[in-house]
Short mmCIF file of N, CA and C in Angstrom, two decimals:
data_model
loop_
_atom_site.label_atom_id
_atom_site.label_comp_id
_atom_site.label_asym_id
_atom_site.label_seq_id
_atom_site.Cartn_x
_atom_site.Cartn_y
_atom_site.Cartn_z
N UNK P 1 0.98 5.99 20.56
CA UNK P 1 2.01 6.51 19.68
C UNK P 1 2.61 5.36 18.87
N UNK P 2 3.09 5.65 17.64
CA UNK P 2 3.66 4.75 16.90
C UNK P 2 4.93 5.71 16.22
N UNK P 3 5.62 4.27 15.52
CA UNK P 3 6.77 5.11 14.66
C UNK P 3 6.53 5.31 13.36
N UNK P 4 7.18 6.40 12.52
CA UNK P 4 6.63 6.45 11.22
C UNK P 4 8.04 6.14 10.49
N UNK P 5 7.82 5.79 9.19
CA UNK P 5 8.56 5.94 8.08
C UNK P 5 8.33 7.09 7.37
N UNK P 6 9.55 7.91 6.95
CA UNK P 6 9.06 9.09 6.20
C UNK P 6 9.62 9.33 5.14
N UNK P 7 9.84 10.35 3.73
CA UNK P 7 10.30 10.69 2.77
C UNK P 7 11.49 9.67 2.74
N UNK P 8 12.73 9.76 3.36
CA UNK P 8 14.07 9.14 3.06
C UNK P 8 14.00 7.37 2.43
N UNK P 9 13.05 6.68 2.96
CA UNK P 9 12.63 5.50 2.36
C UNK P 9 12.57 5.43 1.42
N UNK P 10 11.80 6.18 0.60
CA UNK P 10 11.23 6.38 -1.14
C UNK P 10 12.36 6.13 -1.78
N UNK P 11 11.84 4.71 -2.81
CA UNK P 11 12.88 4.23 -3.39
C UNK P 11 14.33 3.56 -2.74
N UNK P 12 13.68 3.25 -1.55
CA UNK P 12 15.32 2.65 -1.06
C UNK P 12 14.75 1.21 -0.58
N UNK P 13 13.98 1.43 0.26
CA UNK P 13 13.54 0.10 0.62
C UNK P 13 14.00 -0.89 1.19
N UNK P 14 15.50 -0.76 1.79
CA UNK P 14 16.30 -1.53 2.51
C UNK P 14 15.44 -2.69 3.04
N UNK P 15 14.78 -2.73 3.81
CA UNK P 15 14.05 -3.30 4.59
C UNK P 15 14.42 -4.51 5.99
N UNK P 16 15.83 -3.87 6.18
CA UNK P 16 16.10 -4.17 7.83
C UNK P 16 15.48 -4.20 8.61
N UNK P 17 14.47 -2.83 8.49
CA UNK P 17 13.61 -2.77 9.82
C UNK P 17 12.67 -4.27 9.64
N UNK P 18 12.23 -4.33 8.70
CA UNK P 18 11.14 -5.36 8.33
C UNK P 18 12.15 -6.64 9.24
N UNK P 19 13.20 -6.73 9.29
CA UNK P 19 14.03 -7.85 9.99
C UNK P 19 13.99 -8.16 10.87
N UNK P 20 14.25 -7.08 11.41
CA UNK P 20 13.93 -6.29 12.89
C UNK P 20 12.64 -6.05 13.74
N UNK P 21 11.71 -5.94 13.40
CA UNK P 21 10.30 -5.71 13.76
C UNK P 21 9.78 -7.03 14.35
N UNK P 22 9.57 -6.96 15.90
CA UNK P 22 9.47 -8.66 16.28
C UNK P 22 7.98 -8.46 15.80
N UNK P 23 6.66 -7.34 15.48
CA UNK P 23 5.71 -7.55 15.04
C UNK P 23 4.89 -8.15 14.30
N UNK P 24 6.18 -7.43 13.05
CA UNK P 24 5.62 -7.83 11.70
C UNK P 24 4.82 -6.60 11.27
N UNK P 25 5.00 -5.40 11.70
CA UNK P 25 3.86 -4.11 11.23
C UNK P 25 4.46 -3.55 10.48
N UNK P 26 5.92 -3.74 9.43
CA UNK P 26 6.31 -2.88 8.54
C UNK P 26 5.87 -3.47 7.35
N UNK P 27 4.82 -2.63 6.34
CA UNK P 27 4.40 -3.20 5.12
C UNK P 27 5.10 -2.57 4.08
N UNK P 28 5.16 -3.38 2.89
CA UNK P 28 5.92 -3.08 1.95
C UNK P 28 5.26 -2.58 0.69
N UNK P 29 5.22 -1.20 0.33
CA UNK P 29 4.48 -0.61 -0.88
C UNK P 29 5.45 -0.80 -2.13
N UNK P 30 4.63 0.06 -3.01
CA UNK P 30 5.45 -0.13 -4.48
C UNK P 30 6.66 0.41 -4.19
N UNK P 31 6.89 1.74 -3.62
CA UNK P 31 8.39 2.61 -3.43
C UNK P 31 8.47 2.87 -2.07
N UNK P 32 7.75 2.23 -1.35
CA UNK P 32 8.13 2.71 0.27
C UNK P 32 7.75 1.95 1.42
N UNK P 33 8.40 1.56 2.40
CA UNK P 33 7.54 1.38 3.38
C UNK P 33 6.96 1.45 4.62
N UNK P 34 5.83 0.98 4.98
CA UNK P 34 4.99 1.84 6.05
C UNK P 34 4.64 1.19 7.10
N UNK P 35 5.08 1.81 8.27
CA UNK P 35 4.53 1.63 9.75
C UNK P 35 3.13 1.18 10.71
N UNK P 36 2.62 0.00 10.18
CA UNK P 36 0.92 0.22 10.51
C UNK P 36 0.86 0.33 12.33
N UNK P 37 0.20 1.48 12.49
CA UNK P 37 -0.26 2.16 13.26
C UNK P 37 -0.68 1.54 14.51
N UNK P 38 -1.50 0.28 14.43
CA UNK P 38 -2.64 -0.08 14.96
C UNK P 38 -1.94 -1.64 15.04
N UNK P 39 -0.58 -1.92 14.94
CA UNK P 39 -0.15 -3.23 15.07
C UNK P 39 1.25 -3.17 15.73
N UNK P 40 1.92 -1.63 15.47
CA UNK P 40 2.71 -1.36 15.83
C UNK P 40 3.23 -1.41 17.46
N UNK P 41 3.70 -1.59 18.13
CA UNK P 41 3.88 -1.80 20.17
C UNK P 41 4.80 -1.07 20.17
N UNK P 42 5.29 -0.23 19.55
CA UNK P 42 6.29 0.94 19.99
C UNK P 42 7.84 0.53 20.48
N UNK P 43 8.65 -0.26 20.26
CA UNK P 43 9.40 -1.49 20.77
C UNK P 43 11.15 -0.42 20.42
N UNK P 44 10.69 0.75 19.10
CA UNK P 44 11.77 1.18 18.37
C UNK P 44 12.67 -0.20 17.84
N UNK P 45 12.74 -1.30 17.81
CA UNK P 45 13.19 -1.76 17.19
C UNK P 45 13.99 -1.50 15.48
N UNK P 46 13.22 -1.30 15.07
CA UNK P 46 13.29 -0.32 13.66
C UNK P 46 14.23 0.66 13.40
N UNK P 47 14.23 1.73 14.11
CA UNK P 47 14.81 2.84 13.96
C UNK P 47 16.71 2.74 13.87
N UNK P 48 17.00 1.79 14.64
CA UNK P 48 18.54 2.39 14.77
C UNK P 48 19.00 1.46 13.60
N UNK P 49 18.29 0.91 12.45
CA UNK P 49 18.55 -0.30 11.61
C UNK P 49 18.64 0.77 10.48
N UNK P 50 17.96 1.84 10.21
CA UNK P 50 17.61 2.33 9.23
C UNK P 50 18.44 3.15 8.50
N UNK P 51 19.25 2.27 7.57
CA UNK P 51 20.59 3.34 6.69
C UNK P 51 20.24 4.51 6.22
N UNK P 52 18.98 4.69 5.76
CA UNK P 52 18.67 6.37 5.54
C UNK P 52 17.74 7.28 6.91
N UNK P 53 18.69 6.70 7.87
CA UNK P 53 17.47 7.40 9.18
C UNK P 53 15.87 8.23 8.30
N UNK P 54 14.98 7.10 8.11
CA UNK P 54 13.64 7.75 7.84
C UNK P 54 12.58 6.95 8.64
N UNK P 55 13.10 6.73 9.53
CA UNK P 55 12.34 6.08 10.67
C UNK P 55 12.39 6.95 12.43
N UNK P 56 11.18 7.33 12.76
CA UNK P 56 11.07 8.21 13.59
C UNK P 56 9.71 7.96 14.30
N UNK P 57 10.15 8.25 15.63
CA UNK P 57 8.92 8.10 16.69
C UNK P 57 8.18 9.17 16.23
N UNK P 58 6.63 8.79 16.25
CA UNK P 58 5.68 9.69 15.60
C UNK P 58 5.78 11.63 16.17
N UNK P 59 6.50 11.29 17.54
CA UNK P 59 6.13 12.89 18.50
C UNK P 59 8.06 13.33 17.18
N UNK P 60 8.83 12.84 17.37
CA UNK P 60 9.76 13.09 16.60
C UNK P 60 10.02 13.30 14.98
N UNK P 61 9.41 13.08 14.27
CA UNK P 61 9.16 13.61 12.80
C UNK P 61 9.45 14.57 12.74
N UNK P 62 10.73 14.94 11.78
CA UNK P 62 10.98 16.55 11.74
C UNK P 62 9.68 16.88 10.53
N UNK P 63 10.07 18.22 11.07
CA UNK P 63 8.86 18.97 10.52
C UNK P 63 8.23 18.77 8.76
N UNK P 64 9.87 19.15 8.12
CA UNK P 64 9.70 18.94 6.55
C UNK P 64 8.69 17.17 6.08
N UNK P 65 9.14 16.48 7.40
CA UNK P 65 8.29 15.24 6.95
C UNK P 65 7.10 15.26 7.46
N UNK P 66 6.59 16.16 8.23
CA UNK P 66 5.11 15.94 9.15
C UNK P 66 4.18 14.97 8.56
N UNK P 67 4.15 15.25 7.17
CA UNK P 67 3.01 14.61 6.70
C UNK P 67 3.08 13.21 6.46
N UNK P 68 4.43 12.81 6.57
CA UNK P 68 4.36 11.19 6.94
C UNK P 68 3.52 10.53 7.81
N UNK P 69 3.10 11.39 9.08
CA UNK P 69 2.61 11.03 10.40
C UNK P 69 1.24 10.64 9.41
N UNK P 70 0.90 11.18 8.49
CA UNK P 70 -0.82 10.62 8.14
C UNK P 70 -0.47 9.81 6.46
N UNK P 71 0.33 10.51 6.43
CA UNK P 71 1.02 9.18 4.88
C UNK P 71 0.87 7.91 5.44
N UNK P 72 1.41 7.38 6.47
CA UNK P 72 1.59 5.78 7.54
C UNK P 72 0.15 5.07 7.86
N UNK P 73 -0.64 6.42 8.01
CA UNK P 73 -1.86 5.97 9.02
C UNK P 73 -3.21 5.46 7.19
N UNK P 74 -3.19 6.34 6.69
CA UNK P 74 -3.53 6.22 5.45
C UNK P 74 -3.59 5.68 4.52
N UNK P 75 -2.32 5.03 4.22
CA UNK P 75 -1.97 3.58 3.03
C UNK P 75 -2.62 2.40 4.00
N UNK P 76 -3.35 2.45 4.93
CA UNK P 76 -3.88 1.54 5.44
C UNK P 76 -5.55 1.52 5.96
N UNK P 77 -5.87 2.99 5.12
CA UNK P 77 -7.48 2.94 5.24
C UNK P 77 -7.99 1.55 4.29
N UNK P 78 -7.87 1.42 3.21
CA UNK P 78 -8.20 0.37 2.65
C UNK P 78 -8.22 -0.98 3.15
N UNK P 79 -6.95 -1.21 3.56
CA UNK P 79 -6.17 -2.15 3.93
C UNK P 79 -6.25 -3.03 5.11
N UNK P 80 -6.89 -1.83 6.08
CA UNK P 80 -6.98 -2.19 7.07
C UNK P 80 -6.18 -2.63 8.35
N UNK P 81 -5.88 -3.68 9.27
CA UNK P 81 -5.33 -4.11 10.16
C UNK P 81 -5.40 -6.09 9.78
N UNK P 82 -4.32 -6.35 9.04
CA UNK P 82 -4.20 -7.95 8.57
C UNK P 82 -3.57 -8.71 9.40
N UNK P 83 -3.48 -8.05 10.30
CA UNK P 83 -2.46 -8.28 11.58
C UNK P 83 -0.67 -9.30 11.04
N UNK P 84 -0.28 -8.70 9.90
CA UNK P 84 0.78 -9.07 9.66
C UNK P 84 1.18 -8.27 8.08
N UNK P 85 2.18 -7.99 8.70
CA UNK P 85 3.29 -7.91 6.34
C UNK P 85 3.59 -9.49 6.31
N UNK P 86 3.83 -10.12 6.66
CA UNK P 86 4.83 -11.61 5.61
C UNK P 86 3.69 -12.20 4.74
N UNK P 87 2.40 -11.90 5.78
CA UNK P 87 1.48 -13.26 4.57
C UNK P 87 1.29 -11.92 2.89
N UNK P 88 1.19 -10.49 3.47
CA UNK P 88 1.03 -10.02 2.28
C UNK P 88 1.84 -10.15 1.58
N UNK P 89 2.68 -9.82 1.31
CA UNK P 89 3.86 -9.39 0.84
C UNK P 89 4.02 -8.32 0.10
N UNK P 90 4.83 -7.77 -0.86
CA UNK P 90 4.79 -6.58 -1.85
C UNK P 90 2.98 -5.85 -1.56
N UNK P 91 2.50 -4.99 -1.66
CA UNK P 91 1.47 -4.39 -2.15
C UNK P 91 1.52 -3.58 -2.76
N UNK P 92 1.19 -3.81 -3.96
CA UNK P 92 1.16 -2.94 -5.67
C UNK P 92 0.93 -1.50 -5.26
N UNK P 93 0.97 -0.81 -4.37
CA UNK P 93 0.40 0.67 -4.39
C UNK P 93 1.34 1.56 -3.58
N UNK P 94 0.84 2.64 -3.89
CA UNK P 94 1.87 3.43 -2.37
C UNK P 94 0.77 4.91 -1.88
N UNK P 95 0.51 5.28 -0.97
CA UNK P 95 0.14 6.54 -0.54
C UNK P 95 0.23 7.44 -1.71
N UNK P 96 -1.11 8.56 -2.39
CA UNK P 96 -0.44 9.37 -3.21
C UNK P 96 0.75 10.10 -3.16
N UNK P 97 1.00 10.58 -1.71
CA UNK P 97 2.25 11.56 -1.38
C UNK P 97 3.20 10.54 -1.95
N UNK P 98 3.63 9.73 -1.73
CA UNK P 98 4.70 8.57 -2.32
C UNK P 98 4.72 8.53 -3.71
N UNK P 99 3.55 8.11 -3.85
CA UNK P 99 3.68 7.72 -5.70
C UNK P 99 3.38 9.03 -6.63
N UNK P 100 3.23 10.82 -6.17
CA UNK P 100 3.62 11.47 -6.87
C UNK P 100 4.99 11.79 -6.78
N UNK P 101 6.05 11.55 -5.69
CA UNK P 101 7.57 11.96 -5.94
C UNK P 101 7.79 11.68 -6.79
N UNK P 102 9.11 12.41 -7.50
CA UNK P 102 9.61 12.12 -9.21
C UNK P 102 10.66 10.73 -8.85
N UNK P 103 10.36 10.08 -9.44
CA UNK P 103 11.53 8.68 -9.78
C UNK P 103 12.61 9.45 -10.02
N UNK P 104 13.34 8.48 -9.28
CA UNK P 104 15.41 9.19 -9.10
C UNK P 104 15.37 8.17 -10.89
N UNK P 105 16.36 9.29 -11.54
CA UNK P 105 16.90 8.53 -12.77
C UNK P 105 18.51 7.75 -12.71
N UNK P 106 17.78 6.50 -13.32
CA UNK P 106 18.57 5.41 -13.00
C UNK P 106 20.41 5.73 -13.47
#
């Protein structure tokens, strides 16, 4: 089991958890960011940091977000397992579910 990031992130990007994460498994997309799966140790670290609670143990995802659970797992078919976010940093892209939401106007 892992934790996901879901909808409430988009466009906020705080990135406490990223502070927080003794891992290093929170990566940073164009408008969101994501939980890698497969680097993640389940620690919750993350979660109680998160000013827009959109951080949730994978069995916990309310429903309206379900599809986060494969949004998380997904922005990282390409990508793979780099076994870290700091050396990447930013990555230019986001999950389609992400990068079709409408941009909040400024």
């Amino acid at each position: 089991m892992t934790y996901v990031i879901a909808q409430p992130c988009t466009d906020v990007k705080d990135k406490a958890c990223i502070e927080e994460c003794p891992v290093d498994c929170i990566y940073e997309g164009q408008r969101a960011l994501y939980v890698h799966p497969d680097e993640c140790v389940d620690c919750g670290a993350c979660e109680p940091v998160c000013p827009v609670e959109a951080i949730f143990y994978e069995d916990d995802v309310p429903e309206q977000w379900a599809a986060y659970r494969a949004v998380n797992v997904e922005f990282f078919d390409e990508l793979g397992s780099p076994g870290g976010a700091a050396q990447l940093g930013l990555i230019g892209r986001d999950h389609p579910t992400v990068a079709e939401q409408p941009v909040p106007a400024a």
